[in-house]
């Protein structure tokens, strides 16, 4: 399995309100106020929920995050195992941030959840 670069190498935050710790050589930039990111110099506008989801994944770089944790932390709800809201929003987010790029930063970890950057850290 090919390792992805760390999310901190892909994303960087705005100086006034950084979303996550950042690398100066980053190819991504994000601004919390505009709910937008840049990838390869191209602006990507995100909804507030898309941005919150991306930010949550970035804060847990290299960790496989369960759908339950995502719903509880991003939506602030108790998880209903019958809902596919996480999968739907991950797909929305992927369409926005992966379009035109070879290496998608968000990966699905079978029977676990989702991962951004690096290798999955299973506990």
mmCIF file of N, CA and C in Angstrom:
data_model
loop_
_atom_site.group_PDB
_atom_site.id
_atom_site.type_symbol
_atom_site.label_atom_id
_atom_site.label_comp_id
_atom_site.label_asym_id
_atom_site.label_seq_id
_atom_site.Cartn_x
_atom_site.Cartn_y
_atom_site.Cartn_z
ATOM 1 N N UNK A 1 0.850 -1.178 0.000
ATOM 2 C CA UNK A 1 0.000 0.000 0.000
ATOM 3 C C UNK A 1 0.893 1.237 0.000
ATOM 4 N N UNK A 2 0.600 2.176 -0.887
ATOM 5 C CA UNK A 2 1.390 3.391 -0.997
ATOM 6 C C UNK A 2 1.007 4.387 0.083
ATOM 7 N N UNK A 3 1.993 4.962 0.724
ATOM 8 C CA UNK A 3 1.761 5.927 1.785
ATOM 9 C C UNK A 3 1.523 7.307 1.196
ATOM 10 N N UNK A 4 0.538 8.010 1.732
ATOM 11 C CA UNK A 4 0.271 9.381 1.317
ATOM 12 C C UNK A 4 1.109 10.320 2.160
ATOM 13 N N UNK A 5 1.419 11.515 1.630
ATOM 14 C CA UNK A 5 2.139 12.480 2.448
ATOM 15 C C UNK A 5 1.264 12.911 3.618
ATOM 16 N N UNK A 6 1.874 13.396 4.691
ATOM 17 C CA UNK A 6 1.071 13.843 5.825
ATOM 18 C C UNK A 6 0.138 14.962 5.428
ATOM 19 N N UNK A 7 -1.040 15.010 6.064
ATOM 20 C CA UNK A 7 -1.997 16.067 5.747
ATOM 21 C C UNK A 7 -1.381 17.435 5.967
ATOM 22 N N UNK A 8 -0.484 17.569 6.940
ATOM 23 C CA UNK A 8 0.152 18.864 7.180
ATOM 24 C C UNK A 8 1.001 19.291 5.995
ATOM 25 N N UNK A 9 1.405 18.342 5.147
ATOM 26 C CA UNK A 9 2.152 18.692 3.946
ATOM 27 C C UNK A 9 1.211 19.032 2.801
ATOM 28 N N UNK A 10 -0.069 18.725 2.948
ATOM 29 C CA UNK A 10 -1.045 19.003 1.905
ATOM 30 C C UNK A 10 -1.852 20.258 2.178
ATOM 31 N N UNK A 11 -2.031 20.596 3.428
ATOM 32 C CA UNK A 11 -2.905 21.688 3.814
ATOM 33 C C UNK A 11 -2.125 22.724 4.597
ATOM 34 N N UNK A 12 -2.517 23.973 4.482
ATOM 35 C CA UNK A 12 -1.996 24.979 5.401
ATOM 36 C C UNK A 12 -3.094 25.958 5.706
ATOM 37 N N UNK A 13 -3.066 26.527 6.866
ATOM 38 C CA UNK A 13 -4.119 27.430 7.308
ATOM 39 C C UNK A 13 -3.770 28.881 7.071
ATOM 40 N N UNK A 14 -4.780 29.721 7.115
ATOM 41 C CA UNK A 14 -4.586 31.155 7.000
ATOM 42 C C UNK A 14 -3.899 31.657 8.258
ATOM 43 N N UNK A 15 -3.078 32.676 8.134
ATOM 44 C CA UNK A 15 -2.315 33.186 9.259
ATOM 45 C C UNK A 15 -3.222 33.667 10.386
ATOM 46 N N UNK A 16 -4.349 34.280 10.068
ATOM 47 C CA UNK A 16 -5.224 34.849 11.090
ATOM 48 C C UNK A 16 -5.974 33.787 11.885
ATOM 49 N N UNK A 17 -6.404 32.707 11.229
ATOM 50 C CA UNK A 17 -7.186 31.689 11.925
ATOM 51 C C UNK A 17 -6.871 30.312 11.360
ATOM 52 N N UNK A 18 -5.683 29.772 11.689
ATOM 53 C CA UNK A 18 -5.334 28.476 11.107
ATOM 54 C C UNK A 18 -6.271 27.385 11.581
ATOM 55 N N UNK A 19 -6.615 26.495 10.667
ATOM 56 C CA UNK A 19 -7.496 25.392 11.004
ATOM 57 C C UNK A 19 -6.724 24.271 11.675
ATOM 58 N N UNK A 20 -5.485 24.061 11.241
ATOM 59 C CA UNK A 20 -4.655 22.982 11.763
ATOM 60 C C UNK A 20 -3.201 23.404 11.693
ATOM 61 N N UNK A 21 -2.312 22.685 12.387
ATOM 62 C CA UNK A 21 -0.886 22.960 12.212
ATOM 63 C C UNK A 21 -0.511 22.785 10.752
ATOM 64 N N UNK A 22 0.391 23.623 10.251
ATOM 65 C CA UNK A 22 0.656 23.675 8.817
ATOM 66 C C UNK A 22 2.136 23.608 8.491
ATOM 67 N N UNK A 23 2.398 23.275 7.253
ATOM 68 C CA UNK A 23 3.747 23.247 6.713
ATOM 69 C C UNK A 23 3.932 24.420 5.778
ATOM 70 N N UNK A 24 5.097 25.038 5.811
ATOM 71 C CA UNK A 24 5.359 26.171 4.916
ATOM 72 C C UNK A 24 5.454 25.722 3.463
ATOM 73 N N UNK A 25 5.739 24.456 3.206
ATOM 74 C CA UNK A 25 5.842 23.967 1.840
ATOM 75 C C UNK A 25 4.537 23.333 1.365
ATOM 76 N N UNK A 26 3.461 23.601 2.068
ATOM 77 C CA UNK A 26 2.173 22.977 1.759
ATOM 78 C C UNK A 26 1.675 23.368 0.372
ATOM 79 N N UNK A 27 0.956 22.439 -0.236
ATOM 80 C CA UNK A 27 0.310 22.739 -1.512
ATOM 81 C C UNK A 27 -1.153 23.070 -1.298
ATOM 82 N N UNK A 28 -1.611 22.985 -0.064
ATOM 83 C CA UNK A 28 -2.985 23.322 0.284
ATOM 84 C C UNK A 28 -2.979 24.503 1.228
ATOM 85 N N UNK A 29 -4.001 25.320 1.147
ATOM 86 C CA UNK A 29 -4.222 26.399 2.113
ATOM 87 C C UNK A 29 -5.696 26.357 2.484
ATOM 88 N N UNK A 30 -5.996 26.639 3.725
ATOM 89 C CA UNK A 30 -7.396 26.663 4.136
ATOM 90 C C UNK A 30 -7.655 27.898 4.985
ATOM 91 N N UNK A 31 -8.866 28.420 4.868
ATOM 92 C CA UNK A 31 -9.271 29.546 5.702
ATOM 93 C C UNK A 31 -10.579 29.203 6.373
ATOM 94 N N UNK A 32 -10.599 29.313 7.674
ATOM 95 C CA UNK A 32 -11.783 28.948 8.453
ATOM 96 C C UNK A 32 -12.949 29.878 8.144
ATOM 97 N N UNK A 33 -12.707 31.167 7.981
ATOM 98 C CA UNK A 33 -13.774 32.140 7.772
ATOM 99 C C UNK A 33 -14.501 31.898 6.448
ATOM 100 N N UNK A 34 -13.773 31.659 5.381
ATOM 101 C CA UNK A 34 -14.377 31.483 4.057
ATOM 102 C C UNK A 34 -14.811 30.045 3.785
ATOM 103 N N UNK A 35 -14.448 29.122 4.669
ATOM 104 C CA UNK A 35 -14.727 27.702 4.444
ATOM 105 C C UNK A 35 -14.228 27.275 3.066
ATOM 106 N N UNK A 36 -13.008 27.666 2.764
ATOM 107 C CA UNK A 36 -12.421 27.351 1.464
ATOM 108 C C UNK A 36 -11.018 26.793 1.659
ATOM 109 N N UNK A 37 -10.598 25.997 0.710
ATOM 110 C CA UNK A 37 -9.228 25.500 0.682
ATOM 111 C C UNK A 37 -8.670 25.767 -0.702
ATOM 112 N N UNK A 38 -7.372 25.756 -0.784
ATOM 113 C CA UNK A 38 -6.708 25.824 -2.072
ATOM 114 C C UNK A 38 -5.869 24.575 -2.217
ATOM 115 N N UNK A 39 -5.904 24.011 -3.402
ATOM 116 C CA UNK A 39 -5.080 22.850 -3.703
ATOM 117 C C UNK A 39 -4.408 23.123 -5.027
ATOM 118 N N UNK A 40 -3.099 23.092 -5.021
ATOM 119 C CA UNK A 40 -2.356 23.373 -6.237
ATOM 120 C C UNK A 40 -2.655 24.756 -6.775
ATOM 121 N N UNK A 41 -2.966 25.694 -5.894
ATOM 122 C CA UNK A 41 -3.264 27.060 -6.307
ATOM 123 C C UNK A 41 -4.698 27.278 -6.754
ATOM 124 N N UNK A 42 -5.495 26.232 -6.807
ATOM 125 C CA UNK A 42 -6.901 26.346 -7.210
ATOM 126 C C UNK A 42 -7.788 26.437 -5.979
ATOM 127 N N UNK A 43 -8.649 27.450 -5.938
ATOM 128 C CA UNK A 43 -9.562 27.622 -4.806
ATOM 129 C C UNK A 43 -10.694 26.614 -4.868
ATOM 130 N N UNK A 44 -11.042 26.083 -3.717
ATOM 131 C CA UNK A 44 -12.147 25.135 -3.593
ATOM 132 C C UNK A 44 -13.057 25.664 -2.494
ATOM 133 N N UNK A 45 -14.248 26.067 -2.851
ATOM 134 C CA UNK A 45 -15.181 26.573 -1.854
ATOM 135 C C UNK A 45 -15.914 25.409 -1.210
ATOM 136 N N UNK A 46 -15.988 25.433 0.106
ATOM 137 C CA UNK A 46 -16.651 24.380 0.856
ATOM 138 C C UNK A 46 -17.795 24.954 1.673
ATOM 139 N N UNK A 47 -18.818 24.141 1.878
ATOM 140 C CA UNK A 47 -19.883 24.524 2.799
ATOM 141 C C UNK A 47 -19.308 24.492 4.213
ATOM 142 N N UNK A 48 -19.967 25.153 5.155
ATOM 143 C CA UNK A 48 -19.467 25.086 6.540
ATOM 144 C C UNK A 48 -19.332 23.644 7.048
ATOM 145 N N UNK A 49 -20.269 22.777 6.708
ATOM 146 C CA UNK A 49 -20.202 21.388 7.176
ATOM 147 C C UNK A 49 -19.061 20.634 6.498
ATOM 148 N N UNK A 50 -18.866 20.850 5.192
ATOM 149 C CA UNK A 50 -17.740 20.228 4.488
ATOM 150 C C UNK A 50 -16.423 20.634 5.143
ATOM 151 N N UNK A 51 -16.303 21.923 5.443
ATOM 152 C CA UNK A 51 -15.072 22.420 6.037
ATOM 153 C C UNK A 51 -14.855 21.835 7.433
ATOM 154 N N UNK A 52 -15.914 21.759 8.227
ATOM 155 C CA UNK A 52 -15.813 21.189 9.568
ATOM 156 C C UNK A 52 -15.380 19.725 9.495
ATOM 157 N N UNK A 53 -15.930 18.991 8.539
ATOM 158 C CA UNK A 53 -15.563 17.595 8.340
ATOM 159 C C UNK A 53 -14.098 17.477 7.935
ATOM 160 N N UNK A 54 -13.665 18.274 6.978
ATOM 161 C CA UNK A 54 -12.275 18.251 6.537
ATOM 162 C C UNK A 54 -11.340 18.604 7.691
ATOM 163 N N UNK A 55 -11.682 19.635 8.425
ATOM 164 C CA UNK A 55 -10.868 20.054 9.553
ATOM 165 C C UNK A 55 -10.763 18.941 10.602
ATOM 166 N N UNK A 56 -11.873 18.272 10.907
ATOM 167 C CA UNK A 56 -11.866 17.176 11.876
ATOM 168 C C UNK A 56 -10.936 16.053 11.406
ATOM 169 N N UNK A 57 -11.043 15.680 10.135
ATOM 170 C CA UNK A 57 -10.163 14.636 9.600
ATOM 171 C C UNK A 57 -8.703 15.060 9.672
ATOM 172 N N UNK A 58 -8.426 16.325 9.351
ATOM 173 C CA UNK A 58 -7.054 16.822 9.378
ATOM 174 C C UNK A 58 -6.484 16.822 10.796
ATOM 175 N N UNK A 59 -7.313 17.091 11.780
ATOM 176 C CA UNK A 59 -6.848 17.084 13.169
ATOM 177 C C UNK A 59 -6.525 15.667 13.652
ATOM 178 N N UNK A 60 -6.984 14.674 12.913
ATOM 179 C CA UNK A 60 -6.727 13.273 13.257
ATOM 180 C C UNK A 60 -5.947 12.591 12.138
ATOM 181 N N UNK A 61 -5.020 13.330 11.563
ATOM 182 C CA UNK A 61 -4.200 12.840 10.459
ATOM 183 C C UNK A 61 -3.547 11.506 10.811
ATOM 184 N N UNK A 62 -3.646 10.567 9.859
ATOM 185 C CA UNK A 62 -3.013 9.267 10.037
ATOM 186 C C UNK A 62 -3.788 8.305 10.917
ATOM 187 N N UNK A 63 -4.943 8.736 11.414
ATOM 188 C CA UNK A 63 -5.764 7.884 12.266
ATOM 189 C C UNK A 63 -7.031 7.493 11.508
ATOM 190 N N UNK A 64 -7.377 6.233 11.573
ATOM 191 C CA UNK A 64 -8.651 5.790 11.009
ATOM 192 C C UNK A 64 -9.742 6.241 11.970
ATOM 193 N N UNK A 65 -10.639 7.086 11.495
ATOM 194 C CA UNK A 65 -11.696 7.658 12.324
ATOM 195 C C UNK A 65 -13.012 6.958 11.997
ATOM 196 N N UNK A 66 -13.705 6.510 13.023
ATOM 197 C CA UNK A 66 -14.968 5.808 12.816
ATOM 198 C C UNK A 66 -16.078 6.773 12.402
ATOM 199 N N UNK A 67 -17.092 6.248 11.738
ATOM 200 C CA UNK A 67 -18.269 7.045 11.387
ATOM 201 C C UNK A 67 -18.934 7.597 12.649
ATOM 202 N N UNK A 68 -18.954 6.777 13.700
ATOM 203 C CA UNK A 68 -19.552 7.215 14.967
ATOM 204 C C UNK A 68 -18.843 8.460 15.481
ATOM 205 N N UNK A 69 -17.530 8.440 15.515
ATOM 206 C CA UNK A 69 -16.766 9.600 15.993
ATOM 207 C C UNK A 69 -17.022 10.816 15.121
ATOM 208 N N UNK A 70 -17.106 10.619 13.813
ATOM 209 C CA UNK A 70 -17.352 11.742 12.898
ATOM 210 C C UNK A 70 -18.718 12.354 13.172
ATOM 211 N N UNK A 71 -19.766 11.536 13.276
ATOM 212 C CA UNK A 71 -21.107 12.060 13.535
ATOM 213 C C UNK A 71 -21.150 12.782 14.880
ATOM 214 N N UNK A 72 -20.544 12.178 15.889
ATOM 215 C CA UNK A 72 -20.576 12.787 17.219
ATOM 216 C C UNK A 72 -19.803 14.101 17.275
ATOM 217 N N UNK A 73 -18.679 14.197 16.587
ATOM 218 C CA UNK A 73 -17.850 15.394 16.666
ATOM 219 C C UNK A 73 -18.193 16.460 15.628
ATOM 220 N N UNK A 74 -18.575 16.064 14.422
ATOM 221 C CA UNK A 74 -18.878 17.032 13.361
ATOM 222 C C UNK A 74 -20.334 17.488 13.430
ATOM 223 N N UNK A 75 -21.252 16.547 13.671
ATOM 224 C CA UNK A 75 -22.676 16.886 13.729
ATOM 225 C C UNK A 75 -23.168 17.081 15.155
ATOM 226 N N UNK A 76 -22.360 16.693 16.132
ATOM 227 C CA UNK A 76 -22.725 16.801 17.552
ATOM 228 C C UNK A 76 -24.004 16.032 17.857
ATOM 229 N N UNK A 77 -24.121 14.831 17.279
ATOM 230 C CA UNK A 77 -25.298 13.984 17.453
ATOM 231 C C UNK A 77 -24.889 12.614 17.951
ATOM 232 N N UNK A 78 -25.827 11.917 18.599
ATOM 233 C CA UNK A 78 -25.610 10.508 18.910
ATOM 234 C C UNK A 78 -25.727 9.760 17.593
ATOM 235 N N UNK A 79 -24.878 8.778 17.401
ATOM 236 C CA UNK A 79 -24.810 8.083 16.123
ATOM 237 C C UNK A 79 -25.955 7.093 15.934
ATOM 238 N N UNK A 80 -26.582 7.150 14.769
ATOM 239 C CA UNK A 80 -27.601 6.191 14.358
ATOM 240 C C UNK A 80 -26.943 5.288 13.323
ATOM 241 N N UNK A 81 -26.795 4.011 13.633
ATOM 242 C CA UNK A 81 -26.081 3.095 12.745
ATOM 243 C C UNK A 81 -26.769 2.918 11.395
ATOM 244 N N UNK A 82 -28.001 3.352 11.261
ATOM 245 C CA UNK A 82 -28.729 3.192 10.002
ATOM 246 C C UNK A 82 -28.547 4.388 9.057
ATOM 247 N N UNK A 83 -27.858 5.417 9.477
ATOM 248 C CA UNK A 83 -27.704 6.594 8.633
ATOM 249 C C UNK A 83 -26.447 6.499 7.776
ATOM 250 N N UNK A 84 -26.515 7.109 6.609
ATOM 251 C CA UNK A 84 -25.345 7.147 5.735
ATOM 252 C C UNK A 84 -24.854 8.589 5.559
ATOM 253 N N UNK A 85 -25.206 9.464 6.496
ATOM 254 C CA UNK A 85 -24.861 10.882 6.379
ATOM 255 C C UNK A 85 -23.351 11.091 6.251
ATOM 256 N N UNK A 86 -22.551 10.318 6.970
ATOM 257 C CA UNK A 86 -21.093 10.473 6.888
ATOM 258 C C UNK A 86 -20.610 10.122 5.487
ATOM 259 N N UNK A 87 -21.067 8.998 4.958
ATOM 260 C CA UNK A 87 -20.651 8.578 3.616
ATOM 261 C C UNK A 87 -21.057 9.611 2.564
ATOM 262 N N UNK A 88 -22.253 10.148 2.693
ATOM 263 C CA UNK A 88 -22.742 11.160 1.745
ATOM 264 C C UNK A 88 -21.859 12.402 1.788
ATOM 265 N N UNK A 89 -21.570 12.915 2.983
ATOM 266 C CA UNK A 89 -20.755 14.125 3.100
ATOM 267 C C UNK A 89 -19.301 13.883 2.720
ATOM 268 N N UNK A 90 -18.774 12.706 3.012
ATOM 269 C CA UNK A 90 -17.408 12.382 2.571
ATOM 270 C C UNK A 90 -17.370 12.403 1.044
ATOM 271 N N UNK A 91 -18.400 11.860 0.398
ATOM 272 C CA UNK A 91 -18.439 11.877 -1.065
ATOM 273 C C UNK A 91 -18.549 13.297 -1.604
ATOM 274 N N UNK A 92 -19.366 14.151 -0.971
ATOM 275 C CA UNK A 92 -19.436 15.561 -1.369
ATOM 276 C C UNK A 92 -18.058 16.202 -1.270
ATOM 277 N N UNK A 93 -17.404 15.970 -0.150
ATOM 278 C CA UNK A 93 -16.091 16.560 0.096
ATOM 279 C C UNK A 93 -15.063 16.043 -0.900
ATOM 280 N N UNK A 94 -15.058 14.754 -1.150
ATOM 281 C CA UNK A 94 -14.116 14.182 -2.121
ATOM 282 C C UNK A 94 -14.308 14.785 -3.507
ATOM 283 N N UNK A 95 -15.559 14.936 -3.933
ATOM 284 C CA UNK A 95 -15.808 15.529 -5.254
ATOM 285 C C UNK A 95 -15.214 16.925 -5.357
ATOM 286 N N UNK A 96 -15.268 17.659 -4.261
ATOM 287 C CA UNK A 96 -14.763 19.030 -4.271
ATOM 288 C C UNK A 96 -13.239 19.091 -4.198
ATOM 289 N N UNK A 97 -12.620 18.299 -3.339
ATOM 290 C CA UNK A 97 -11.178 18.434 -3.123
ATOM 291 C C UNK A 97 -10.326 17.508 -3.985
ATOM 292 N N UNK A 98 -10.901 16.467 -4.543
ATOM 293 C CA UNK A 98 -10.125 15.512 -5.338
ATOM 294 C C UNK A 98 -10.208 15.742 -6.838
ATOM 295 N N UNK A 99 -11.138 16.545 -7.289
ATOM 296 C CA UNK A 99 -11.368 16.738 -8.716
ATOM 297 C C UNK A 99 -10.099 17.214 -9.428
ATOM 298 N N UNK A 100 -9.654 16.422 -10.400
ATOM 299 C CA UNK A 100 -8.494 16.777 -11.201
ATOM 300 C C UNK A 100 -7.154 16.386 -10.599
ATOM 301 N N UNK A 101 -7.148 15.638 -9.510
ATOM 302 C CA UNK A 101 -5.903 15.237 -8.852
ATOM 303 C C UNK A 101 -5.811 13.723 -8.791
ATOM 304 N N UNK A 102 -4.583 13.215 -8.915
ATOM 305 C CA UNK A 102 -4.337 11.772 -8.940
ATOM 306 C C UNK A 102 -4.404 11.111 -7.571
ATOM 307 N N UNK A 103 -3.996 11.826 -6.525
ATOM 308 C CA UNK A 103 -3.876 11.213 -5.200
ATOM 309 C C UNK A 103 -4.878 11.797 -4.227
ATOM 310 N N UNK A 104 -6.006 11.126 -4.053
ATOM 311 C CA UNK A 104 -7.007 11.637 -3.107
ATOM 312 C C UNK A 104 -6.501 11.533 -1.670
ATOM 313 N N UNK A 105 -6.630 12.603 -0.885
ATOM 314 C CA UNK A 105 -6.136 12.575 0.487
ATOM 315 C C UNK A 105 -7.060 11.842 1.468
ATOM 316 N N UNK A 106 -8.332 11.680 1.109
ATOM 317 C CA UNK A 106 -9.288 11.034 2.017
ATOM 318 C C UNK A 106 -9.522 9.605 1.539
ATOM 319 N N UNK A 107 -9.251 8.662 2.424
ATOM 320 C CA UNK A 107 -9.422 7.250 2.065
ATOM 321 C C UNK A 107 -10.431 6.586 2.984
ATOM 322 N N UNK A 108 -11.175 5.643 2.436
ATOM 323 C CA UNK A 108 -12.104 4.838 3.226
ATOM 324 C C UNK A 108 -11.333 3.637 3.767
ATOM 325 N N UNK A 109 -11.488 3.388 5.054
ATOM 326 C CA UNK A 109 -10.880 2.226 5.693
ATOM 327 C C UNK A 109 -12.016 1.249 5.961
ATOM 328 N N UNK A 110 -12.011 0.151 5.239
ATOM 329 C CA UNK A 110 -13.097 -0.822 5.292
ATOM 330 C C UNK A 110 -13.418 -1.249 6.715
ATOM 331 N N UNK A 111 -14.694 -1.221 7.026
ATOM 332 C CA UNK A 111 -15.253 -1.623 8.316
ATOM 333 C C UNK A 111 -14.753 -0.780 9.488
ATOM 334 N N UNK A 112 -14.144 0.379 9.199
ATOM 335 C CA UNK A 112 -13.682 1.259 10.260
ATOM 336 C C UNK A 112 -14.266 2.652 10.071
ATOM 337 N N UNK A 113 -13.897 3.296 8.986
ATOM 338 C CA UNK A 113 -14.336 4.663 8.748
ATOM 339 C C UNK A 113 -13.496 5.316 7.681
ATOM 340 N N UNK A 114 -12.885 6.472 8.011
ATOM 341 C CA UNK A 114 -12.125 7.237 7.034
ATOM 342 C C UNK A 114 -10.798 7.687 7.607
ATOM 343 N N UNK A 115 -9.869 7.988 6.700
ATOM 344 C CA UNK A 115 -8.522 8.374 7.050
ATOM 345 C C UNK A 115 -8.053 9.470 6.113
ATOM 346 N N UNK A 116 -7.347 10.440 6.645
ATOM 347 C CA UNK A 116 -6.711 11.442 5.798
ATOM 348 C C UNK A 116 -5.204 11.383 6.063
ATOM 349 N N UNK A 117 -4.436 11.263 4.998
ATOM 350 C CA UNK A 117 -2.976 11.244 5.095
ATOM 351 C C UNK A 117 -2.423 10.018 5.783
ATOM 352 N N UNK A 118 -1.183 9.671 5.475
ATOM 353 C CA UNK A 118 -0.442 8.638 6.178
ATOM 354 C C UNK A 118 -1.061 7.264 6.160
ATOM 355 N N UNK A 119 -0.554 6.419 7.036
ATOM 356 C CA UNK A 119 -1.047 5.060 7.193
ATOM 357 C C UNK A 119 -2.089 5.020 8.297
ATOM 358 N N UNK A 120 -2.993 4.088 8.217
ATOM 359 C CA UNK A 120 -4.005 3.926 9.260
ATOM 360 C C UNK A 120 -3.357 3.487 10.557
ATOM 361 N N UNK A 121 -3.725 4.160 11.646
ATOM 362 C CA UNK A 121 -3.253 3.763 12.974
ATOM 363 C C UNK A 121 -4.395 3.053 13.668
ATOM 364 N N UNK A 122 -4.377 1.727 13.655
ATOM 365 C CA UNK A 122 -5.436 0.943 14.291
ATOM 366 C C UNK A 122 -5.039 0.668 15.718
ATOM 367 N N UNK A 123 -5.931 0.990 16.633
ATOM 368 C CA UNK A 123 -5.656 0.748 18.063
ATOM 369 C C UNK A 123 -6.238 -0.558 18.512
#
